[in-house]
Coordinates of C-alpha atoms in Angstrom, one line a residue:
X1392 CA 106.6 -17.1 -71.6
X1393 CA 103.6 -14.8 -71.8
X1394 CA 103.4 -15.2 -75.6
X1395 CA 103.6 -19.0 -75.3
X1396 CA 100.8 -19.2 -72.6
X1397 CA 98.6 -16.4 -74.0
X1398 CA 98.5 -14.4 -70.8
X1399 CA 99.5 -10.9 -69.7
X1400 CA 101.8 -10.5 -66.7
X1401 CA 99.0 -8.9 -64.7
X1402 CA 96.8 -12.0 -65.3
X1403 CA 99.3 -14.4 -63.8
X1404 CA 101.4 -12.5 -61.2
X1405 CA 100.5 -13.9 -57.7
X1406 CA 98.6 -16.9 -59.2
X1407 CA 99.7 -20.4 -58.2
X1408 CA 101.6 -22.5 -60.8
X1409 CA 98.6 -24.9 -60.9
X1410 CA 97.0 -22.3 -63.2
X1411 CA 99.1 -23.9 -65.9
X1412 CA 98.4 -27.5 -65.0
X1413 CA 95.4 -29.7 -65.7
X1414 CA 93.0 -29.7 -62.7
X1415 CA 93.3 -33.5 -62.4
X1416 CA 97.1 -33.4 -62.4
X1417 CA 97.2 -30.5 -59.9
X1418 CA 95.3 -32.6 -57.4
X1419 CA 97.7 -35.5 -57.4
X1420 CA 100.3 -36.5 -54.9
X1421 CA 103.0 -36.3 -57.7
X1422 CA 102.3 -32.6 -58.2
X1423 CA 102.6 -31.9 -54.4
X1424 CA 105.8 -33.8 -54.3
X1425 CA 107.1 -31.8 -57.3
X1426 CA 106.8 -28.6 -55.4
X1427 CA 108.0 -30.1 -52.1
X1428 CA 111.1 -31.2 -54.0
X1429 CA 111.7 -27.6 -55.4
X1430 CA 111.1 -26.1 -51.9
X1431 CA 113.9 -28.3 -50.6
X1432 CA 116.2 -26.7 -53.2
X1433 CA 116.2 -29.7 -55.6
X1434 CA 116.4 -29.1 -59.3
X1435 CA 113.8 -30.7 -61.7
X1436 CA 113.8 -31.0 -65.5
X1437 CA 112.1 -32.8 -68.3
X1438 CA 109.2 -32.5 -70.7
X1439 CA 105.9 -31.2 -69.4
X1440 CA 102.4 -30.7 -70.7
X1441 CA 100.9 -27.4 -69.6
X1442 CA 97.6 -25.6 -70.1
X1443 CA 97.7 -22.2 -71.7
X1444 CA 94.9 -19.6 -71.7
X1445 CA 91.6 -20.9 -73.0
X1446 CA 92.6 -24.5 -72.2
X1447 CA 95.1 -24.8 -75.1
X1448 CA 97.6 -27.6 -74.4
X1449 CA 101.3 -26.8 -74.8
X1450 CA 104.4 -29.0 -74.3
X1451 CA 107.6 -27.5 -72.9
X1452 CA 111.1 -28.8 -72.4
X1453 CA 111.9 -27.1 -69.1
X1454 CA 114.1 -26.9 -66.1
X1455 CA 112.9 -25.7 -62.6
X1456 CA 115.9 -24.1 -60.8
X1457 CA 115.7 -23.2 -57.1
X1458 CA 117.5 -20.0 -56.3
X1459 CA 119.4 -20.1 -53.0
X1460 CA 120.2 -17.2 -50.6
X1461 CA 123.7 -16.7 -49.1
X1462 CA 122.9 -19.4 -46.5
X1463 CA 122.0 -21.9 -49.1
X1464 CA 118.3 -21.7 -48.5
X1465 CA 115.9 -21.8 -51.5
X1466 CA 114.1 -18.4 -51.9
X1467 CA 112.4 -18.8 -55.2
X1468 CA 112.3 -20.9 -58.4
X1469 CA 113.2 -19.9 -61.9
X1470 CA 112.0 -21.9 -64.8
X1471 CA 113.7 -21.9 -68.2
X1472 CA 111.5 -23.5 -71.0
X1473 CA 111.4 -24.1 -74.7
X1474 CA 108.2 -24.7 -76.6
X1475 CA 108.3 -28.2 -78.1
X1476 CA 104.5 -28.5 -78.8
X1477 CA 104.9 -29.1 -82.5
X1478 CA 107.8 -31.5 -82.1
X1479 CA 105.8 -33.4 -79.4
X1480 CA 102.7 -33.5 -81.6
X1481 CA 104.8 -34.8 -84.5
X1482 CA 106.4 -37.4 -82.2
X1483 CA 103.0 -38.5 -80.8
X1484 CA 101.6 -38.8 -84.4
X1485 CA 104.6 -40.9 -85.4
X1486 CA 104.3 -43.1 -82.3
X1487 CA 100.6 -43.6 -83.1
X1488 CA 101.3 -44.6 -86.6
X1489 CA 104.0 -47.0 -85.5
X1490 CA 101.6 -48.4 -82.9
X1491 CA 99.0 -48.9 -85.6
X1492 CA 101.5 -50.8 -87.8
X1493 CA 102.5 -52.9 -84.8
X1494 CA 98.9 -53.9 -84.2
X1495 CA 98.3 -54.7 -87.9
X1496 CA 101.6 -56.2 -89.1
X1497 CA 104.3 -58.6 -88.1
X1498 CA 107.4 -56.6 -87.1
X1499 CA 110.9 -57.8 -86.4
X1500 CA 114.2 -55.9 -86.0
X1501 CA 117.7 -57.0 -86.9
X1502 CA 121.2 -55.6 -86.6
X1503 CA 123.1 -55.0 -89.8
X1504 CA 124.5 -58.6 -89.8
X1505 CA 121.1 -60.1 -89.6
X1506 CA 120.8 -61.0 -85.9
X1507 CA 117.4 -60.6 -84.3
X1508 CA 117.0 -57.7 -81.9
X1509 CA 113.3 -58.0 -81.2
X1510 CA 109.9 -59.0 -82.6
X1511 CA 106.3 -58.2 -81.9
X1512 CA 103.5 -60.5 -81.0
X1513 CA 102.2 -60.7 -84.6
X1514 CA 105.6 -61.9 -85.9
X1515 CA 105.9 -64.5 -83.1
X1516 CA 102.4 -65.8 -83.8
X1517 CA 103.2 -66.0 -87.5
X1518 CA 106.3 -68.0 -87.1
X1519 CA 105.3 -70.0 -84.0
X1520 CA 108.4 -68.9 -81.9
X1521 CA 108.7 -67.3 -78.5
X1522 CA 110.8 -64.2 -78.3
X1523 CA 113.6 -65.9 -76.3
X1524 CA 113.9 -68.5 -79.1
X1525 CA 114.8 -66.0 -81.8
X1526 CA 116.5 -62.9 -80.1
X1527 CA 120.2 -63.0 -80.8
X1528 CA 119.9 -65.6 -83.6
X1529 CA 120.5 -64.9 -87.3
X1530 CA 117.7 -64.3 -89.8
X1531 CA 118.8 -67.5 -91.7
X1532 CA 116.8 -69.5 -89.1
X1533 CA 113.7 -68.3 -91.1
X1534 CA 114.9 -69.5 -94.5
X1535 CA 115.7 -72.9 -96.0
X1536 CA 119.3 -74.2 -95.8
X1537 CA 119.4 -73.9 -99.7
X1538 CA 118.4 -70.3 -99.6
X1539 CA 120.7 -69.4 -96.8
X1540 CA 123.7 -70.8 -98.6
X1541 CA 122.9 -69.1 -101.9
X1542 CA 124.9 -66.1 -103.1
X1543 CA 121.7 -64.1 -103.4
X1544 CA 121.1 -64.3 -99.6
X1545 CA 124.5 -62.8 -98.8
X1546 CA 123.9 -60.0 -101.3
X1547 CA 120.5 -59.4 -99.7
X1548 CA 122.1 -58.6 -96.4
X1549 CA 124.9 -56.6 -98.0
X1550 CA 122.3 -54.4 -99.7
X1551 CA 120.5 -53.8 -96.4
X1552 CA 123.8 -53.0 -94.6
X1553 CA 124.4 -50.3 -97.2
X1554 CA 121.1 -48.8 -96.4
X1555 CA 119.1 -50.1 -99.4
X1556 CA 115.4 -50.9 -99.0
X1557 CA 114.2 -54.4 -100.0
X1558 CA 110.6 -55.5 -100.5
X1559 CA 108.6 -58.3 -102.1
X1560 CA 107.1 -61.7 -101.4
X1561 CA 109.3 -64.1 -99.5
X1562 CA 109.1 -67.8 -98.5
X1563 CA 110.1 -68.2 -94.9
X1564 CA 110.3 -71.1 -92.5
X1565 CA 108.4 -71.1 -89.2
X1566 CA 108.9 -73.3 -86.1
X1567 CA 109.0 -77.0 -86.9
X1568 CA 109.7 -76.3 -90.5
X1569 CA 106.3 -74.8 -91.3
X1570 CA 106.3 -72.9 -94.6
X1571 CA 105.2 -69.3 -94.4
X1572 CA 104.8 -66.8 -97.2
X1573 CA 105.0 -63.1 -96.4
X1574 CA 104.6 -59.8 -98.2
X1575 CA 107.4 -57.8 -96.5
X1576 CA 109.6 -54.7 -96.6
X1577 CA 113.1 -54.7 -95.0
X1578 CA 113.7 -51.1 -94.0
X1579 CA 117.2 -49.9 -92.9
X1580 CA 117.0 -47.4 -90.0
X1581 CA 119.5 -44.5 -90.3
X1582 CA 121.3 -42.5 -87.6
X1583 CA 121.4 -38.6 -87.8
X1584 CA 124.4 -38.8 -90.2
X1585 CA 122.5 -41.1 -92.6
X1586 CA 124.3 -44.2 -91.7
X1587 CA 122.3 -47.5 -91.3
X1588 CA 122.2 -48.8 -87.7
X1589 CA 119.6 -51.6 -87.9
X1590 CA 116.9 -53.1 -90.1
X1591 CA 113.1 -53.2 -89.4
X1592 CA 111.0 -55.6 -91.3
X1593 CA 107.2 -55.1 -91.7
X1594 CA 105.4 -58.2 -92.9
X1595 CA 101.9 -59.5 -93.7
X1596 CA 101.1 -63.2 -93.8
X1597 CA 100.0 -64.1 -97.4
X1598 CA 100.4 -67.8 -97.0
X1599 CA 96.7 -68.7 -97.7
X1600 CA 96.6 -66.3 -100.7
X1601 CA 99.8 -67.8 -102.0
X1602 CA 98.4 -71.3 -101.7
X1603 CA 95.1 -70.3 -103.4
X1604 CA 97.2 -68.7 -106.2
X1605 CA 99.3 -71.8 -106.6
X1606 CA 96.2 -73.9 -106.7
X1607 CA 94.6 -71.7 -109.4
X1608 CA 97.8 -71.7 -111.4
X1609 CA 98.0 -75.5 -111.2
X1610 CA 94.5 -75.8 -112.5
X1611 CA 95.1 -73.3 -115.3
X1612 CA 98.4 -75.2 -116.2
X1613 CA 96.4 -78.4 -116.3
X1614 CA 93.9 -76.8 -118.7
X1615 CA 96.7 -75.4 -120.8
X1616 CA 98.3 -78.9 -121.2
X1617 CA 95.0 -80.6 -122.2
X1618 CA 93.1 -78.0 -124.1
X1619 CA 93.5 -75.5 -127.0
X1620 CA 93.4 -72.0 -125.4
X1621 CA 93.3 -68.6 -127.1
X1622 CA 92.7 -65.2 -125.6
X1623 CA 91.1 -62.1 -127.2
X1624 CA 90.5 -58.5 -126.3
X1625 CA 86.8 -57.5 -126.2
X1626 CA 86.9 -56.4 -129.9
X1627 CA 88.0 -59.9 -130.9
X1628 CA 91.7 -59.3 -131.5
X1629 CA 94.1 -62.2 -130.6
X1630 CA 96.2 -61.5 -127.4
X1631 CA 97.8 -65.0 -126.9
X1632 CA 97.3 -68.7 -127.8
X1633 CA 98.8 -71.9 -126.5
X1634 CA 100.6 -74.6 -128.3
X1635 CA 97.5 -76.8 -128.6
X1636 CA 95.5 -74.1 -130.3
X1637 CA 98.3 -73.3 -132.7
X1638 CA 98.7 -77.0 -133.6
X1639 CA 95.0 -77.4 -134.1
X1640 CA 94.7 -74.4 -136.4
X1641 CA 98.1 -74.7 -138.2
X1642 CA 99.4 -71.2 -137.4
X1643 CA 102.3 -69.8 -135.4
X1644 CA 101.7 -67.3 -132.7
X1645 CA 103.4 -64.6 -134.7
X1646 CA 100.9 -65.1 -137.6
X1647 CA 97.8 -64.6 -135.5
X1648 CA 98.7 -62.2 -132.6
X1649 CA 96.8 -58.9 -133.1
X1650 CA 94.7 -60.5 -135.9
X1651 CA 90.9 -60.6 -135.5
X1652 CA 89.0 -63.7 -134.6
X1653 CA 87.4 -63.5 -138.0
X1654 CA 90.6 -65.0 -139.4
X1655 CA 89.3 -68.3 -138.2
X1656 CA 85.9 -67.9 -139.8
X1657 CA 84.5 -68.0 -143.3
X1658 CA 83.8 -64.6 -144.9
X1659 CA 80.1 -65.4 -145.1
X1660 CA 79.9 -66.1 -141.4
X1661 CA 82.1 -63.2 -140.2
X1662 CA 80.2 -60.6 -142.2
X1663 CA 76.8 -61.7 -140.9
X1664 CA 74.6 -60.4 -138.1
X1665 CA 75.0 -63.6 -136.0
X1666 CA 78.8 -63.0 -135.8
X1667 CA 78.4 -59.4 -134.7
X1668 CA 75.9 -60.5 -132.1
X1669 CA 78.3 -63.2 -130.9
X1670 CA 81.0 -60.6 -130.1
X1671 CA 78.5 -58.2 -128.6
X1672 CA 77.3 -60.8 -126.2
X1673 CA 80.9 -61.6 -125.2
X1674 CA 81.8 -58.0 -124.6
X1675 CA 78.8 -57.7 -122.3
X1676 CA 80.1 -60.5 -120.2
X1677 CA 78.0 -63.4 -121.5
X1678 CA 79.4 -66.9 -121.5
X1679 CA 79.0 -68.8 -124.8
X1680 CA 79.7 -72.5 -125.5
X1681 CA 78.9 -75.0 -128.2
X1682 CA 80.2 -76.7 -131.3
X1683 CA 81.7 -74.3 -133.8
X1684 CA 82.9 -74.5 -137.4
X1685 CA 86.2 -72.7 -137.8
X1686 CA 88.8 -72.3 -140.5
X1687 CA 92.4 -73.2 -140.0
X1688 CA 95.5 -72.3 -142.1
X1689 CA 95.1 -72.8 -145.9
X1690 CA 91.3 -72.8 -145.4
X1691 CA 91.3 -76.2 -143.7
X1692 CA 87.9 -77.0 -142.0
X1693 CA 88.2 -77.4 -138.2
X1694 CA 85.3 -78.2 -135.8
X1695 CA 85.7 -77.4 -132.2
X1696 CA 83.7 -78.0 -129.0
X1697 CA 84.5 -74.7 -127.2
X1698 CA 83.6 -72.2 -124.5
X1699 CA 84.2 -68.5 -124.8
X1700 CA 84.7 -67.1 -121.3
X1701 CA 84.6 -63.4 -120.5
X1702 CA 87.2 -62.4 -117.9
X1703 CA 86.1 -59.9 -115.3
X1704 CA 88.0 -57.2 -113.5
X1705 CA 87.6 -56.5 -109.7
X1706 CA 84.5 -54.3 -110.5
X1707 CA 82.7 -57.1 -112.4

């Protein structure tokens, strides 16, 4: 005890127990009742925060045990304690992290068969339900009937019940059939023996991002259907080309992939300063458009109205 609290016996003998308690706590009615209870001979146990020498905070798992005389009257109290400061700090850190996740993400818990055990406010807001509308019901209420009846859905819950983690983007159905897209992880929770006991899902609403992505993909698909499209690296080597481009130039993709753009130009043009400047401007991020003379397969002349569009990464 002396080692835990940092005192010598001479420093504490005869001092009140409040020496080890925060001043604000020592002045409360609860603290007075604590000692009145012990003075009546009643036992007390639990986890307690105490103050060591120099104001250092420690946590103990302790029992306060009244010692009785032959007539059954309490004469003193013996405390048996274990230092749980590190475990308590670890638990508080974990609780703080979970609280942070709970504030930032949609969280829902299921038993191993898929029935809802509980959900936080973010999840309820995301799906539009109240807690009493979903607790006890199966996860399939959040998926379409087609998905719920698919073999993959049964396998999904079998994996979770075996303790396997599942993550990804998922389409879900909110109240009144509203479509919701989530980026989510399904995390089996294990007991001390490593056996799964329930599943916790952490989710982020990506519906708007998914809709924007679908919109962009549709626009790109429309361009791909109507225009000749080819992609190059910054040095001018072919990465990919669509069917319209291959048809216009008379090549197959295998014939041009990894070949240089100069394949589509006359030797006189591709060896000139103007051509070198053309690729330098593109590699610096400059957009170029106009009417261009190009050379198809078997030296066939092809004229194109085209735009060369640099693609930028997240850093521009």
